[in-house]
Backbone as a printed PyTorch tensor [residue, N CA C, xyz], in Angstrom:
tensor([[[123.0790,  63.8410, 114.3690],
         [123.0670,  64.3640, 113.0180],
         [123.6720,  65.7750, 112.9930]],

        [[123.1560,  66.6360, 113.8530],
         [123.6720,  68.0040, 113.9000],
         [125.1300,  68.0400, 114.3370]],

        [[125.4950,  67.1110, 115.1990],
         [126.8790,  67.0500, 115.6800],
         [127.8490,  66.7700, 114.5380]],

        [[127.4320,  65.9650, 113.5710],
         [128.2920,  65.6270, 112.4340],
         [128.5540,  66.8860, 111.6050]],

        [[127.4940,  67.5990, 111.2770],
         [127.6340,  68.8390, 110.5070],
         [128.4520,  69.8790, 111.2530]],

        [[128.2100,  69.9890, 112.5590],
         [128.9690,  70.9430, 113.3710],
         [130.4560,  70.5930, 113.3490]],

        [[130.7760,  69.3290, 113.5280],
         [132.1830,  68.9030, 113.5580],
         [132.8720,  69.2030, 112.2250]],

        [[132.1620,  68.9900, 111.1160],
         [132.7370,  69.3090, 109.8070],
         [133.0010,  70.8100, 109.6840]],

        [[132.0120,  71.6060, 110.0810],
         [132.1360,  73.0600, 109.9250],
         [133.2550,  73.6650, 110.7760]],

        [[133.5030,  73.1040, 111.9410],
         [134.5540,  73.6640, 112.7960],
         [135.9060,  72.9970, 112.5650]],

        [[135.9330,  72.0210, 111.6680],
         [137.2160,  71.4340, 111.2920],
         [137.6460,  70.2180, 112.0840]],

        [[136.7380,  69.6240, 112.8590],
         [137.0590,  68.4110, 113.6030],
         [136.5960,  67.2330, 112.7390]],

        [[137.2890,  67.0460, 111.6410],
         [136.8470,  66.1170, 110.6090],
         [136.8570,  64.6570, 111.0460]],

        [[137.8600,  64.2540, 111.7950],
         [137.9180,  62.8510, 112.2510],
         [136.7130,  62.5450, 113.1340]],

        [[136.3340,  63.5000, 113.9760],
         [135.1640,  63.3090, 114.8480],
         [133.8980,  63.1690, 113.9990]],

        [[133.7930,  63.9850, 112.9540],
         [132.6210,  63.9070, 112.0710],
         [132.5370,  62.5290, 111.4180]],

        [[133.6720,  62.0040, 110.9840],
         [133.6910,  60.6760, 110.3610],
         [133.2670,  59.6150, 111.3750]],

        [[133.8750,  59.6390, 112.5510],
         [133.5710,  58.6460, 113.5870],
         [132.0980,  58.7080, 113.9800]],

        [[131.6070,  59.9100, 114.1820],
         [130.2070,  60.0850, 114.5900],
         [129.2520,  59.6150, 113.4890]],

        [[129.5880,  59.9090, 112.2330],
         [128.7080,  59.4950, 111.1400],
         [128.7000,  57.9720, 110.9830]],

        [[129.8500,  57.3430, 111.1920],
         [129.9080,  55.8790, 111.1170],
         [129.0450,  55.2500, 112.2080]],

        [[129.1360,  55.7950, 113.4150],
         [128.3120,  55.2760, 114.5190],
         [126.8290,  55.4560, 114.2400]],

        [[126.4730,  56.6240, 113.7190],
         [125.0680,  56.9060, 113.4310],
         [124.5350,  55.9560, 112.3530]],

        [[125.3650,  55.6490, 111.3610],
         [124.9420,  54.7420, 110.2920],
         [124.7580,  53.3130, 110.7920]],

        [[125.4580,  52.9510, 111.8730],
         [125.2640,  51.6160, 112.4500],
         [123.8520,  51.4550, 112.9940]],

        [[123.3060,  52.5380, 113.5410],
         [121.9640,  52.4610, 114.1110],
         [120.8710,  52.7310, 113.0760]],

        [[121.1930,  53.5010, 112.0290],
         [120.2090,  53.8190, 110.9880],
         [120.8350,  53.6610, 109.6000]],

        [[121.1300,  52.4290, 109.1970],
         [121.8670,  52.2060, 107.9460],
         [121.1240,  52.6240, 106.6750]],

        [[119.8210,  52.7850, 106.7310],
         [119.0510,  53.1540, 105.5390],
         [118.7740,  54.6570, 105.4520]],

        [[119.2660,  55.4270, 106.4030],
         [118.9980,  56.8620, 106.4170],
         [119.7660,  57.5700, 105.3030]],

        [[119.0200,  58.1840, 104.3930],
         [119.6570,  58.9360, 103.3180],
         [120.3560,  60.1770, 103.8550]],

        [[119.7210,  60.8600, 104.7800],
         [120.3140,  62.0790, 105.3490],
         [121.6490,  61.7690, 106.0180]],

        [[121.6940,  60.6810, 106.7800],
         [122.9530,  60.2890, 107.4150],
         [123.9710,  59.8180, 106.3880]],

        [[123.5070,  59.1580, 105.3440],
         [124.4170,  58.7310, 104.2750],
         [125.0910,  59.9240, 103.6180]],

        [[124.3190,  60.9670, 103.3820],
         [124.8760,  62.1940, 102.7940],
         [125.8490,  62.8480, 103.7630]],

        [[125.4730,  62.9110, 105.0280],
         [126.3700,  63.5020, 106.0320],
         [127.6630,  62.7130, 106.1560]],

        [[127.5650,  61.3880, 106.0660],
         [128.7720,  60.5550, 106.1570],
         [129.7010,  60.8200, 104.9670]],

        [[129.1260,  60.9260, 103.7700],
         [129.9370,  61.2320, 102.5910],
         [130.6220,  62.5860, 102.7610]],

        [[129.8840,  63.5710, 103.2360],
         [130.4680,  64.9020, 103.4270],
         [131.5520,  64.8870, 104.5080]],

        [[131.3680,  64.0480, 105.5250],
         [132.3870,  63.9260, 106.5740],
         [133.6690,  63.3120, 106.0060]],

        [[133.5360,  62.2480, 105.2250],
         [134.7110,  61.6370, 104.5940],
         [135.4040,  62.6310, 103.6610]],

        [[134.6120,  63.3590, 102.9160],
         [135.1550,  64.3320, 101.9680],
         [135.9590,  65.3960, 102.6990]],

        [[135.3900,  65.9480, 103.7710],
         [136.1250,  66.9880, 104.4910],
         [137.3480,  66.4360, 105.2160]],

        [[137.3650,  65.1310, 105.4810],
         [138.5330,  64.4990, 106.1010],
         [139.5320,  64.0490, 105.0280]],

        [[139.2490,  64.3730, 103.7790],
         [140.0980,  64.0590, 102.6320],
         [140.2510,  62.5570, 102.3980]],

        [[139.2320,  61.7990, 102.7560],
         [139.2120,  60.3740, 102.4450],
         [138.4720,  60.2370, 101.1150]],

        [[139.1810,  60.5400, 100.0440],
         [138.5590,  60.7220,  98.7360],
         [138.0560,  59.4300,  98.1080]],

        [[138.7530,  58.3260,  98.3170],
         [138.2760,  57.0520,  97.7850],
         [136.9440,  56.6550,  98.4050]],

        [[136.8520,  56.7950,  99.7160],
         [135.6120,  56.4580, 100.4150],
         [134.5070,  57.4380, 100.0150]],

        [[134.8800,  58.7050,  99.8080],
         [133.9010,  59.7030,  99.3600],
         [133.3380,  59.3120,  98.0050]],

        [[134.2170,  58.9620,  97.0680],
         [133.7720,  58.5660,  95.7260],
         [132.8590,  57.3450,  95.7930]],

        [[133.2450,  56.3620,  96.5970],
         [132.4110,  55.1610,  96.7450],
         [131.0530,  55.5100,  97.3490]],

        [[131.0760,  56.3440,  98.3710],
         [129.8270,  56.7280,  99.0390],
         [128.8910,  57.4910,  98.1180]],

        [[129.4360,  58.4140,  97.3440],
         [128.6080,  59.1520,  96.3900],
         [128.0450,  58.2170,  95.3180]],

        [[128.8810,  57.2890,  94.8510],
         [128.4170,  56.3140,  93.8690],
         [127.3070,  55.4360,  94.4200]],

        [[127.4770,  54.9710,  95.6630],
         [126.4510,  54.1360,  96.2970],
         [125.1430,  54.8960,  96.4580]],

        [[125.2330,  56.1450,  96.9230],
         [124.0180,  56.9550,  97.0820],
         [123.3390,  57.1990,  95.7400]],

        [[124.1320,  57.5000,  94.7310],
         [123.5750,  57.7330,  93.4040],
         [122.8630,  56.5130,  92.8640]],

        [[123.4520,  55.3460,  93.0610],
         [122.8410,  54.0910,  92.6060],
         [121.5640,  53.8100,  93.3970]],

        [[121.6510,  53.9960,  94.6870],
         [120.5110,  53.7190,  95.5640],
         [119.3290,  54.6310,  95.2530]],

        [[119.6230,  55.8770,  94.9300],
         [118.5540,  56.8600,  94.7040],
         [118.0840,  56.9140,  93.2590]],

        [[118.8780,  56.3810,  92.3490],
         [118.5570,  56.3920,  90.9210],
         [118.1690,  57.7890,  90.4380]],

        [[118.8950,  58.7920,  90.8810],
         [118.6570,  60.1610,  90.4250],
         [117.4800,  60.8580,  91.0770]],

        [[116.8670,  60.2470,  92.0880],
         [115.6720,  60.8200,  92.7090],
         [115.9860,  62.0040,  93.6230]],

        [[117.2330,  62.1930,  94.0040],
         [117.5920,  63.2850,  94.8970],
         [118.6920,  64.1140,  94.2410]],

        [[118.3210,  65.2440,  93.6330],
         [119.3180,  66.0300,  92.8920],
         [120.4680,  66.5250,  93.7630]],

        [[120.2630,  66.6550,  95.0420],
         [121.3350,  67.1120,  95.9360],
         [122.5430,  66.1670,  95.8660]],

        [[122.2900,  64.8770,  95.7770],
         [123.3840,  63.9010,  95.7080],
         [124.1320,  64.0610,  94.3870]],

        [[123.3910,  64.2290,  93.2880],
         [124.0430,  64.4290,  91.9880],
         [124.8420,  65.7200,  91.9890]],

        [[124.3140,  66.7630,  92.6370],
         [125.0220,  68.0380,  92.7390],
         [126.3290,  67.8570,  93.5200]],

        [[126.2760,  67.1190,  94.6170],
         [127.5020,  66.8280,  95.3760],
         [128.4870,  66.0370,  94.5280]],

        [[127.9750,  65.0760,  93.7630],
         [128.8330,  64.2780,  92.8840],
         [129.5430,  65.1840,  91.8770]],

        [[128.8060,  66.1160,  91.2890],
         [129.3980,  67.0380,  90.3120],
         [130.5020,  67.8710,  90.9520]],

        [[130.2660,  68.3440,  92.1670],
         [131.2990,  69.1400,  92.8410],
         [132.5100,  68.2930,  93.2080]],

        [[132.2710,  67.0740,  93.6020],
         [133.3830,  66.1840,  93.9180],
         [134.2260,  65.9410,  92.6680]],

        [[133.5740,  65.6380,  91.5510],
         [134.3030,  65.4150,  90.3090],
         [135.0850,  66.6540,  89.9020]],

        [[134.4770,  67.8140,  90.0470],
         [135.1690,  69.0610,  89.6940],
         [136.4370,  69.2150,  90.5450]],

        [[136.3000,  68.9600,  91.8280],
         [137.4500,  69.0760,  92.7340],
         [138.5490,  68.0880,  92.3530]],

        [[138.1600,  66.9530,  91.8330],
         [139.1310,  65.9270,  91.4480],
         [139.6970,  66.1480,  90.0440]],

        [[139.2960,  67.2480,  89.4020],
         [139.8200,  67.5690,  88.0830],
         [139.0500,  66.9450,  86.9290]],

        [[137.9280,  66.3400,  87.2200],
         [137.0900,  65.7320,  86.1870],
         [136.0550,  66.7690,  85.7250]],

        [[136.5530,  67.8490,  85.1280],
         [135.7230,  69.0120,  84.8230],
         [134.6320,  68.7130,  83.8030]],

        [[134.9670,  68.0000,  82.7520],
         [133.9620,  67.7170,  81.7240],
         [132.8460,  66.8320,  82.2850]],

        [[133.2280,  65.8280,  83.0260],
         [132.2460,  64.9250,  83.6380],
         [131.3410,  65.7020,  84.5980]],

        [[131.9540,  66.5660,  85.3880],
         [131.2090,  67.3970,  86.3330],
         [130.2430,  68.3290,  85.6020]],

        [[130.7570,  69.0160,  84.5930],
         [129.9260,  69.9560,  83.8290],
         [128.7540,  69.2380,  83.1730]],

        [[129.0050,  68.0630,  82.5880],
         [127.9310,  67.3210,  81.9290],
         [126.8280,  66.9120,  82.9030]],

        [[127.2200,  66.5260,  84.1180],
         [126.2180,  66.1850,  85.1260],
         [125.4160,  67.4230,  85.5180]],

        [[126.1010,  68.5560,  85.6860],
         [125.3850,  69.7950,  86.0170],
         [124.4460,  70.2170,  84.8890]],

        [[124.8510,  70.0280,  83.6490],
         [123.9740,  70.3540,  82.5200],
         [122.7390,  69.4610,  82.5170]],

        [[122.9180,  68.2050,  82.8490],
         [121.7760,  67.2910,  82.9590],
         [120.8460,  67.7440,  84.0820]],

        [[121.4310,  68.1130,  85.2100],
         [120.6260,  68.6140,  86.3290],
         [119.8910,  69.8930,  85.9410]],

        [[120.5720,  70.7820,  85.2230],
         [119.9470,  72.0280,  84.7800],
         [118.7370,  71.7470,  83.8970]],

        [[118.8760,  70.7660,  83.0100],
         [117.7610,  70.4180,  82.1330],
         [116.5810,  69.8490,  82.9210]],

        [[116.8680,  69.1190,  83.9740],
         [115.8090,  68.5380,  84.8070],
         [115.2240,  69.5310,  85.8030]],

        [[116.0480,  70.4800,  86.2500],
         [115.6270,  71.4500,  87.2690],
         [116.0220,  72.8570,  86.8100]],

        [[115.3540,  73.3680,  85.7610],
         [115.7760,  74.6470,  85.1720],
         [115.5980,  75.8600,  86.0840]],

        [[114.8570,  75.7150,  87.1660],
         [114.6490,  76.8330,  88.0770],
         [115.4800,  76.7250,  89.3500]],

        [[116.4980,  75.8850,  89.3380],
         [117.3670,  75.7310,  90.5060],
         [118.5260,  76.7260,  90.4430]],

        [[118.4610,  77.7280,  91.2800],
         [119.5420,  78.7110,  91.3450],
         [120.8730,  78.0800,  91.7110]],

        [[120.8360,  77.0790,  92.5690],
         [122.0670,  76.4120,  93.0050],
         [122.7710,  75.7490,  91.8210]],

        [[121.9960,  75.1200,  90.9540],
         [122.5900,  74.4580,  89.7950],
         [123.1420,  75.4950,  88.8190]],

        [[122.3800,  76.5590,  88.5590],
         [122.8640,  77.6120,  87.6700],
         [124.1250,  78.2690,  88.2320]],

        [[124.1490,  78.4810,  89.5450],
         [125.3180,  79.0950,  90.1820],
         [126.5440,  78.1930,  90.0240]],

        [[126.3530,  76.8990,  90.1920],
         [127.4550,  75.9500,  90.0120],
         [127.9370,  75.9590,  88.5670]],

        [[127.0000,  75.9840,  87.6220],
         [127.3780,  76.0390,  86.2150],
         [128.1660,  77.3080,  85.9110]],

        [[127.7200,  78.4310,  86.4530],
         [128.4390,  79.6950,  86.2280],
         [129.8770,  79.5730,  86.7270]],

        [[130.0620,  78.9250,  87.8730],
         [131.4080,  78.7110,  88.3930],
         [132.2450,  77.8290,  87.4820]],

        [[131.6360,  76.8000,  86.9450],
         [132.3470,  75.9270,  85.9980],
         [132.7200,  76.6990,  84.7380]],

        [[131.7590,  77.4470,  84.2120],
         [132.0280,  78.2040,  82.9910],
         [133.1250,  79.2420,  83.2270]],

        [[133.1300,  79.8540,  84.3970],
         [134.1850,  80.8210,  84.7290],
         [135.5380,  80.1100,  84.7810]],

        [[135.5770,  78.9690,  85.4280],
         [136.8110,  78.1900,  85.5460],
         [137.3410,  77.7950,  84.1690]],

        [[136.4290,  77.4340,  83.2680],
         [136.8230,  76.9900,  81.9310],
         [136.9790,  78.1490,  80.9510]],

        [[136.7300,  79.3680,  81.4450],
         [136.8330,  80.5810,  80.6330],
         [135.8450,  80.5790,  79.4600]],

        [[134.6700,  80.0450,  79.7010],
         [133.5820,  80.0780,  78.7340],
         [132.7160,  81.2860,  79.0910]],

        [[133.1750,  82.4680,  78.7040],
         [132.5610,  83.7020,  79.1720],
         [131.1090,  83.8750,  78.7420]],

        [[130.7970,  83.5590,  77.5010],
         [129.4210,  83.7390,  77.0410],
         [128.4640,  82.8490,  77.8330]],

        [[128.8480,  81.6030,  78.0520],
         [128.0090,  80.6920,  78.8400],
         [127.9040,  81.1660,  80.2860]],

        [[129.0010,  81.6730,  80.8060],
         [128.9900,  82.1880,  82.1760],
         [128.0090,  83.3480,  82.2920]],

        [[128.0350,  84.2730,  81.3320],
         [127.1280,  85.4210,  81.3880],
         [125.6700,  84.9800,  81.2390]],

        [[125.4280,  83.9900,  80.3910],
         [124.0680,  83.4680,  80.2580],
         [123.6030,  82.8960,  81.6040]],

        [[124.4530,  82.1300,  82.2560],
         [124.1120,  81.5680,  83.5660],
         [123.9000,  82.6880,  84.5820]],

        [[124.7600,  83.7100,  84.5400],
         [124.6250,  84.8350,  85.4750],
         [123.3030,  85.5650,  85.2560]],

        [[122.8960,  85.7350,  83.9990],
         [121.6010,  86.3700,  83.7220],
         [120.4560,  85.5320,  84.2870]],

        [[120.5610,  84.2340,  84.1330],
         [119.5170,  83.3330,  84.6590],
         [119.4490,  83.4280,  86.1780]],

        [[120.6120,  83.5190,  86.8180],
         [120.6550,  83.6310,  88.2790],
         [120.0060,  84.9320,  88.7240]],

        [[120.2570,  86.0220,  88.0070],
         [119.6190,  87.3000,  88.3500],
         [118.1050,  87.1290,  88.3190]],

        [[117.5920,  86.4640,  87.2870],
         [116.1550,  86.2340,  87.1950],
         [115.6250,  85.3510,  88.3120]],

        [[116.3650,  84.3170,  88.6520],
         [115.9190,  83.3780,  89.6870],
         [115.9860,  83.9660,  91.0870]],

        [[116.8440,  84.9750,  91.2700],
         [116.9930,  85.5850,  92.6030],
         [116.2470,  86.9080,  92.7120]],

        [[115.3590,  87.1740,  91.7490],
         [114.5980,  88.4320,  91.7160],
         [115.5300,  89.6410,  91.7360]],

        [[116.6370,  89.5230,  91.0430],
         [117.5540,  90.6470,  90.9070],
         [118.3770,  90.9570,  92.1450]],

        [[118.7300,  89.9390,  92.9040],
         [119.5500,  90.1460,  94.0980],
         [120.8310,  90.8990,  93.7360]],

        [[121.2480,  91.7930,  94.6200],
         [122.4130,  92.6350,  94.3480],
         [123.6490,  91.8030,  94.0340]],

        [[123.9150,  90.7620,  94.8140],
         [125.1260,  89.9530,  94.5840],
         [125.0910,  89.3190,  93.1950]],

        [[123.8970,  88.9120,  92.7450],
         [123.7820,  88.2860,  91.4290],
         [124.0230,  89.3070,  90.3210]],

        [[123.5290,  90.5310,  90.5040],
         [123.7480,  91.5670,  89.4970],
         [125.2130,  91.9990,  89.4520]],

        [[125.8700,  92.0420,  90.6040],
         [127.3000,  92.3730,  90.6240],
         [128.0820,  91.2840,  89.8880]],

        [[127.7220,  90.0260,  90.1060],
         [128.3900,  88.9340,  89.3960],
         [128.1500,  89.0560,  87.8890]],

        [[126.9420,  89.4290,  87.4980],
         [126.6380,  89.6330,  86.0810],
         [127.4850,  90.7820,  85.5250]],

        [[127.6180,  91.8570,  86.2860],
         [128.4480,  92.9920,  85.8540],
         [129.8950,  92.5470,  85.6600]],

        [[130.4020,  91.7380,  86.5680],
         [131.7720,  91.2220,  86.4320],
         [131.9230,  90.3860,  85.1650]],

        [[130.8950,  89.6090,  84.8740],
         [130.9280,  88.7670,  83.6830],
         [130.9620,  89.6320,  82.4220]],

        [[130.0720,  90.6090,  82.3460],
         [130.0550,  91.4860,  81.1690],
         [131.3850,  92.2220,  81.0270]],

        [[131.9370,  92.6500,  82.1330],
         [133.2200,  93.3510,  82.1000],
         [134.3130,  92.4350,  81.5450]],

        [[134.3130,  91.1740,  81.9700],
         [135.3160,  90.2170,  81.5020],
         [135.2150,  89.9950,  79.9880]],

        [[134.0280,  90.1890,  79.4380],
         [133.8470,  90.0360,  77.9890],
         [134.1200,  91.3290,  77.2310]],

        [[134.4240,  92.3990,  77.9740],
         [134.7350,  93.6630,  77.3200],
         [133.5640,  94.6240,  77.2210]],

        [[132.4510,  94.2880,  77.8140],
         [131.2760,  95.1640,  77.7920],
         [131.2900,  96.0660,  79.0350]],

        [[132.2490,  96.9660,  79.0640],
         [132.4690,  97.8120,  80.2370],
         [131.2640,  98.6920,  80.5590]],

        [[130.6820,  99.3410,  79.5470],
         [129.5550, 100.2360,  79.8120],
         [128.3540,  99.4750,  80.3670]],

        [[128.0990,  98.3020,  79.8120],
         [126.9940,  97.4720,  80.3180],
         [127.2570,  97.1060,  81.7790]],

        [[128.4990,  96.7390,  82.0770],
         [128.8630,  96.3780,  83.4450],
         [128.7110,  97.5730,  84.3830]],

        [[129.1500,  98.7440,  83.9380],
         [129.0340,  99.9460,  84.7730],
         [127.5780, 100.3170,  85.0120]],

        [[126.7420, 100.1420,  84.0010],
         [125.3230, 100.4700,  84.1420],
         [124.6760,  99.5520,  85.1990]],

        [[125.0090,  98.2750,  85.1450],
         [124.4710,  97.3450,  86.1470],
         [124.9820,  97.7310,  87.5280]],

        [[126.2680,  98.0480,  87.6170],
         [126.8430,  98.4600,  88.8950],
         [126.1900,  99.6980,  89.4460]],

        [[125.9100, 100.6520,  88.5780],
         [125.2550, 101.8830,  89.0220],
         [123.8540, 101.5870,  89.5510]],

        [[123.1610, 100.6900,  88.8990],
         [121.8290, 100.3040,  89.3720],
         [121.9060,  99.6550,  90.7500]],

        [[122.8980,  98.7850,  90.9290],
         [123.0420,  98.0940,  92.2070],
         [123.2530,  99.0940,  93.3260]],

        [[124.0640, 100.0670,  93.0900],
         [124.3770, 101.0360,  94.1350],
         [123.4750, 102.2650,  94.1010]],

        [[122.4650, 102.2420,  93.2090],
         [121.4910, 103.3210,  93.1950],
         [122.0660, 104.6520,  92.7650]],

        [[123.1230, 104.6290,  91.9670],
         [123.7680, 105.8550,  91.5310],
         [123.4390, 106.1220,  90.0710]],

        [[123.8310, 107.3030,  89.6020],
         [123.6550, 107.6680,  88.2020],
         [124.5360, 106.7740,  87.3320]],

        [[124.2070, 106.6300,  86.0440],
         [125.0110, 105.7740,  85.1640],
         [126.4770, 106.1900,  85.0460]],

        [[126.8550, 107.3980,  85.4120],
         [128.2420, 107.8360,  85.2980],
         [129.0770, 107.4400,  86.4950]],

        [[129.1330, 106.1660,  86.7730],
         [129.8900, 105.6560,  87.9090],
         [131.3750, 105.9470,  87.7090]],

        [[132.0250, 106.6000,  88.6960],
         [133.4350, 106.9390,  88.5150],
         [134.3350, 105.7160,  88.6000]],

        [[135.5330, 105.8260,  88.0700],
         [136.4460, 104.6860,  87.9410],
         [136.8000, 104.0830,  89.2990]],

        [[136.9350, 104.9230,  90.3190],
         [137.2780, 104.4130,  91.6470],
         [136.1970, 103.5140,  92.2090]],

        [[134.9730, 103.9210,  92.0340],
         [133.8730, 103.0990,  92.5060],
         [133.6760, 101.8880,  91.6160]],

        [[133.9480, 102.0070,  90.3540],
         [133.7750, 100.8920,  89.4270],
         [134.7120,  99.7500,  89.7940]],

        [[135.8530, 100.0760,  90.3760],
         [136.8190,  99.0370,  90.7500],
         [136.2160,  98.0480,  91.7410]],

        [[135.1950,  98.4700,  92.4710],
         [134.5320,  97.5850,  93.4210],
         [133.9780,  96.3520,  92.7150]],

        [[133.5530,  96.5140,  91.4650],
         [132.9200,  95.4330,  90.7460],
         [133.9130,  94.4540,  90.1510]],

        [[135.1220,  94.8630,  89.9540],
         [136.0370,  94.0350,  89.1680],
         [137.1610,  93.6260,  90.0060]]])
């Protein structure tokens, strides 16, 4: 199992596929191995098999494992099916409103689609879910800046770096 993930991460994708296929022969009902096999096919750019595998897992699980639906949404997004991907993420968000991973994915979709207000709303939610993590606040500052709220963005940036609200332009560039 670990070997499959390792092979994907280091770029030995064919090995990950071969290893995952062998592992599935011995444990065909393993959900964890099924997910790893789909990810191995995906990283090897075997997109038809990836789509089939995600569909099979989704049918088999009947929505019981949000991780599979999240992977499906990312796969669809990568394939240019943005609306379908976004709609699945919105459904996941409604079912799991406290999932930072889902909100983060939505923020990425909204950024890609240039839906700035929705992106900033998602960024605010992420700040709350991460207890105000610095990276989340910087992302929120970038979002506000993109909407033209420069002072709001600078104020957040100053808080992140523990400086006075009069953040100079050179340092402000770090955020944008």
